[in-house]
Amino acid sequence: MREVRKTNCHFCGYLCAFHATVEDGRVVDLEPDPSRYPYDPKVLAGCRRWKMNLDVLDGDDRVNYPLRRVGERGANNWERVSWDEALDDIAQRLSKLRDQYGSETLASMIGGPHASFWPLHRFMNMFGSPNNMGIGQICWNPRIWMDALTFGWTIEADINDDTECVFIWGTNPAESDNSLWWQSIRRIGKSDTPLVVIDPRYTKTASCADLWIAPKTGTDCALALGFANVIIAEGLYDRDFVAEWCHGFDEFAAHVARYTPEYVAEFCGVSADDVRTAARWFGRAQAAALVSGRGIDQSGRNVAPTHRAICCLRAITGNVDKPGACIITEMSDFTTEVELEMTDEMVPEHKARCLNTPFTPLQCYEGYAKVQKVTERLGCRLPTRYMTSAHPDLVLRAMETGEPYPVRALIVNATNPLLTYADTHRVFNALMGLDLIVVIDYYLTPTASIADFVLPCAGAIERPLFQQHGGVANIAYGGPAAVEPYYERRSDYDIFRALGIRLGQAEAWPHETFKDALEDVLARAGMTWEEYCERGMYFRPPVPFKYLYPDETDNPRGFATTTGKIELASEILPDFGGQRLPEPAPCLSLCSDELIARATACGGAHLSMVTGARKQPYNASMYFNNPKFRKSSPHPAAEISPATAQRLGLRAGDTVEVATDKGSARFVLEVRTMRDDMVSVDYGWWHPEWTPGAPDFGGMWESNVNCLTSCSVATGEPMIGTWWYNAIDCVIRKVDETLSWQDDPCAKDSASADKDDAR
Ligand SMILES: Nc1nc2c(c(=O)[nH]1)N[C@H]1C(S)=C(S)[C@@H](COP(=O)(O)OP(=O)(O)OC[C@H]3O[C@@H](n4cnc5c(=O)[nH]c(N)nc54)[C@H](O)[C@@H]3O)O[C@H]1N2
Ligand SMILES: Nc1nc2c(c(=O)[nH]1)N[C@H]1C(S)=C(S)[C@@H](COP(=O)(O)OP(=O)(O)OC[C@H]3O[C@@H](n4cnc5c(=O)[nH]c(N)nc54)[C@H](O)[C@@H]3O)O[C@H]1N2
Ligand code: SF4
Ligand SMILES: [Mo]
């Protein structure tokens, strides 16, 4: 029987809607669905991924059955087991480890927003472990924390016809965002509205800008304070808004007085005139929007001060909760993330085992509780598990040393930490020493190859999708599964429910299926599952100027901060060891004098490094199994400017080694317009076509930039623990070697072909 069903693509966070033609439970065709959000022919025409859906759905490299390790860890010997056998065995081993070491002996790891993570978080809460690690500290939390502490809640940029100036700061949506949003930036670039792009690399986004400012990496805080200096000195700030709604203006003005355009020009390596021009555009606009990204989020110690400085820039110009600038979001009408994860059910003794205390006083349960008291005045609560997620440095130490208690088991859900977490050598060694590793994934990734169990996950098309912004905005999108999971794959929800029930959590899992659970989530908002699937989303746009709403005494309700105003001078950050007023911090040095001397002695250089700048068609460590992509983008690159290439006698196509004291990796040199004092290095590269496991682990040691990075809590941001993926020093030098990437990716080796049967 042939039937057309609704479904979605999930090869990026945009979740485009599709029509799947289904025959006997199998998808035989997939076409864009123009009737549902977020259909746009331009997006689909520019997207190279969606046509992979059919191949991926039944790809011969997918893991289709639960696998249990046989023999040495990482030896790539597996036995196929039934779900009952796998889950019973995992539950039994977890119970035993819990009896022996306590429930905190179980840790978890997540990655980017590939799956709904609340089922894992619920499982961890019920199990009684605070040790969930993730990408929070370096991808989402810093901005959410600083917005919440400055404005009382988080904000979203609101770019529309009212917008008179746009700053795009440390983000390159041309490569990182397939969506309509990038199209809207492109339109701004073509219009009279001034567009400023702040990025040390001349990106495709920068090429649309009226002004490209290329600061030294990691100096953005000073640049933001420089903009504020000009805006205040030239009287371009919003006097009425500041007088009524900002706390600590005089203190802030005195603080930025020293950040003159000339001082900032020197500090950031930019032109003083450009600082003035950009500041004037921002200050004079009736509504100015600013969007920031990874360039700022992954700058270690600078992350909090830079976000704070940006918050202050918005506030002094009155660009908060204003159409065309940014809008303070609202909590979701549907059941919020914080309720779904059920952190309130975790007993205090278990929360007290959180390793972050006292290392990261904001990113921990105590810090969370203090902030909650403040934001709750206007009814808002952040998702607990993301905002308290455990610091990898501390959990790895507990794995390595048993201090302050042994962490012996790990669940890895939708992430490939051997490629994407900092300090690969350390992660690898810590994981190799564990008693139990369970990986839930589609593929035998390098990380899966060292697991005890690999559990096959159902993907988009095989499971319902409900993407929400961690419960900090009133939006969710997605749709239904078109088919039952192929083979024996299961959704993440089903896996955690089944495991939870085996470990005495039955009461926490009343809904038999993910769809039933989501139906209940939506019921709160008065929407049926059918309506949601019909529309492809739930959305209620936030209204502006909410601080003017009357409170119970008929006065304007203000902002959910300690002072009820936007805090230019923060009254709460010092409680967490933070600064009242934002000040830049020095960047991370990971190179010893000996390393630098060795590199320069053979013609190399000591440069600042940024890692992982987004590029199509890949995503982190994904899609390297697509032969077409590999043909068009065949090798991992290290990019330097033409002047630097000339200075070092390097040419495009040369093999270079990039190193820090942590380790080294090799890349193919590319030359592009960017600052002369830096190198930009790709991340995520491995060979899915190679035999998994030892000795090569999918080729992950060759060009893995995370062999060079560090997650040290001591050198990270002191309140949140954000480590550095950008603005790290490194050395680069030419090596005479051909890299494995020149091999044909379609030529699967025979060893891996043999293993296909087991999957
Ligand atoms: N040096 C450096 N490191 C970085 C970054 C950087 O810029 N530089 N960026 C950081 C950032 S921002 C992020 S978000 C992370 C990304 O890090 P990860 O999320 O670890 O990276 P991915 O390669 O996207 O890994 C996703 C894995 O999940 C699997 N997967 C996909 N969907 C699902 C699903 O629905 N369920 C399950 N169970 N598995 C699924 C995929 O097959 C893949 O193996 O990397 C971080 N690490
Ligand atoms: N193709 C593709 N798309 C992706 C992903 C992917 O892996 N591949 N990953 C997804 C994920 S997990 C995320 S978090 C988003 C990230 O999305 P974005 O935040 O847009 O990340 P990038 O595109 O890398 O842009 C970051 C920019 O910051 C610049 N930068 C680096 N250091 C500094 C600095 O010190 N100051 C300033 N001002 N700029 C700096 C870099 O040169 C780079 O151009 O992308 C998502 N989309
Ligand atoms: S834009 Fe993203 S969700 Fe849409 S089709 Fe492309 S990869 Fe899929
Ligand atoms: Mo991310």
Tab-separated table of N, CA and C in Angstrom, residues 10 26 56 99 101 105 161 194 215 237 281 304 306 369 449 514 536 670 691 724:
chain	number	residue	atom	x	y	z
A	10	HIS	N	16.014	16.218	9.789
A	10	HIS	CA	16.701	16.726	10.992
A	10	HIS	C	18.219	16.730	10.779
A	26	ARG	N	8.053	1.274	4.437
A	26	ARG	CA	9.357	1.796	3.980
A	26	ARG	C	9.140	3.095	3.204
A	56	VAL	N	20.339	7.605	4.175
A	56	VAL	CA	20.680	7.482	5.594
A	56	VAL	C	19.690	6.561	6.306
A	99	ASP	N	25.454	0.334	43.748
A	99	ASP	CA	25.621	-0.226	45.098
A	99	ASP	C	27.045	-0.039	45.592
A	101	TYR	N	29.494	2.195	44.421
A	101	TYR	CA	30.113	3.526	44.481
A	101	TYR	C	29.136	4.661	44.758
A	105	THR	N	28.202	7.683	40.391
A	105	THR	CA	29.222	6.989	39.603
A	105	THR	C	28.849	6.914	38.115
A	161	ASP	N	11.313	45.111	9.651
A	161	ASP	CA	11.355	46.401	8.948
A	161	ASP	C	11.703	47.568	9.869
A	194	PRO	N	22.530	49.680	7.777
A	194	PRO	CA	23.948	49.318	7.989
A	194	PRO	C	24.102	47.948	8.630
A	215	PRO	N	38.637	42.033	14.802
A	215	PRO	CA	39.450	42.187	16.009
A	215	PRO	C	40.366	40.986	16.213
A	237	TYR	N	23.284	57.751	23.604
A	237	TYR	CA	22.546	56.753	24.382
A	237	TYR	C	21.113	57.214	24.612
A	281	TRP	N	26.441	54.165	14.117
A	281	TRP	CA	25.301	53.490	13.471
A	281	TRP	C	24.415	52.840	14.530
A	304	ALA	N	31.950	35.565	29.776
A	304	ALA	CA	30.981	36.300	30.600
A	304	ALA	C	31.132	37.808	30.418
A	306	THR	N	32.302	39.458	27.910
A	306	THR	CA	31.899	39.916	26.572
A	306	THR	C	30.377	39.935	26.456
A	369	ALA	N	19.907	27.933	42.036
A	369	ALA	CA	18.844	28.283	42.997
A	369	ALA	C	18.807	29.784	43.251
A	449	SER	N	32.937	2.976	19.082
A	449	SER	CA	33.826	1.818	18.923
A	449	SER	C	34.502	1.415	20.223
A	514	PHE	N	6.918	8.006	22.975
A	514	PHE	CA	7.361	9.404	22.882
A	514	PHE	C	6.198	10.281	22.417
A	536	GLY	N	3.016	21.957	11.972
A	536	GLY	CA	4.474	21.804	12.048
A	536	GLY	C	5.097	22.615	13.166
A	670	GLU	N	45.103	26.138	3.632
A	670	GLU	CA	44.331	26.970	2.715
A	670	GLU	C	44.631	28.426	3.033
A	691	THR	N	37.739	0.794	9.153
A	691	THR	CA	37.308	-0.150	10.180
A	691	THR	C	37.233	0.561	11.530
A	724	TRP	N	38.101	26.994	26.248
A	724	TRP	CA	38.464	27.765	25.049
A	724	TRP	C	38.484	26.862	23.822
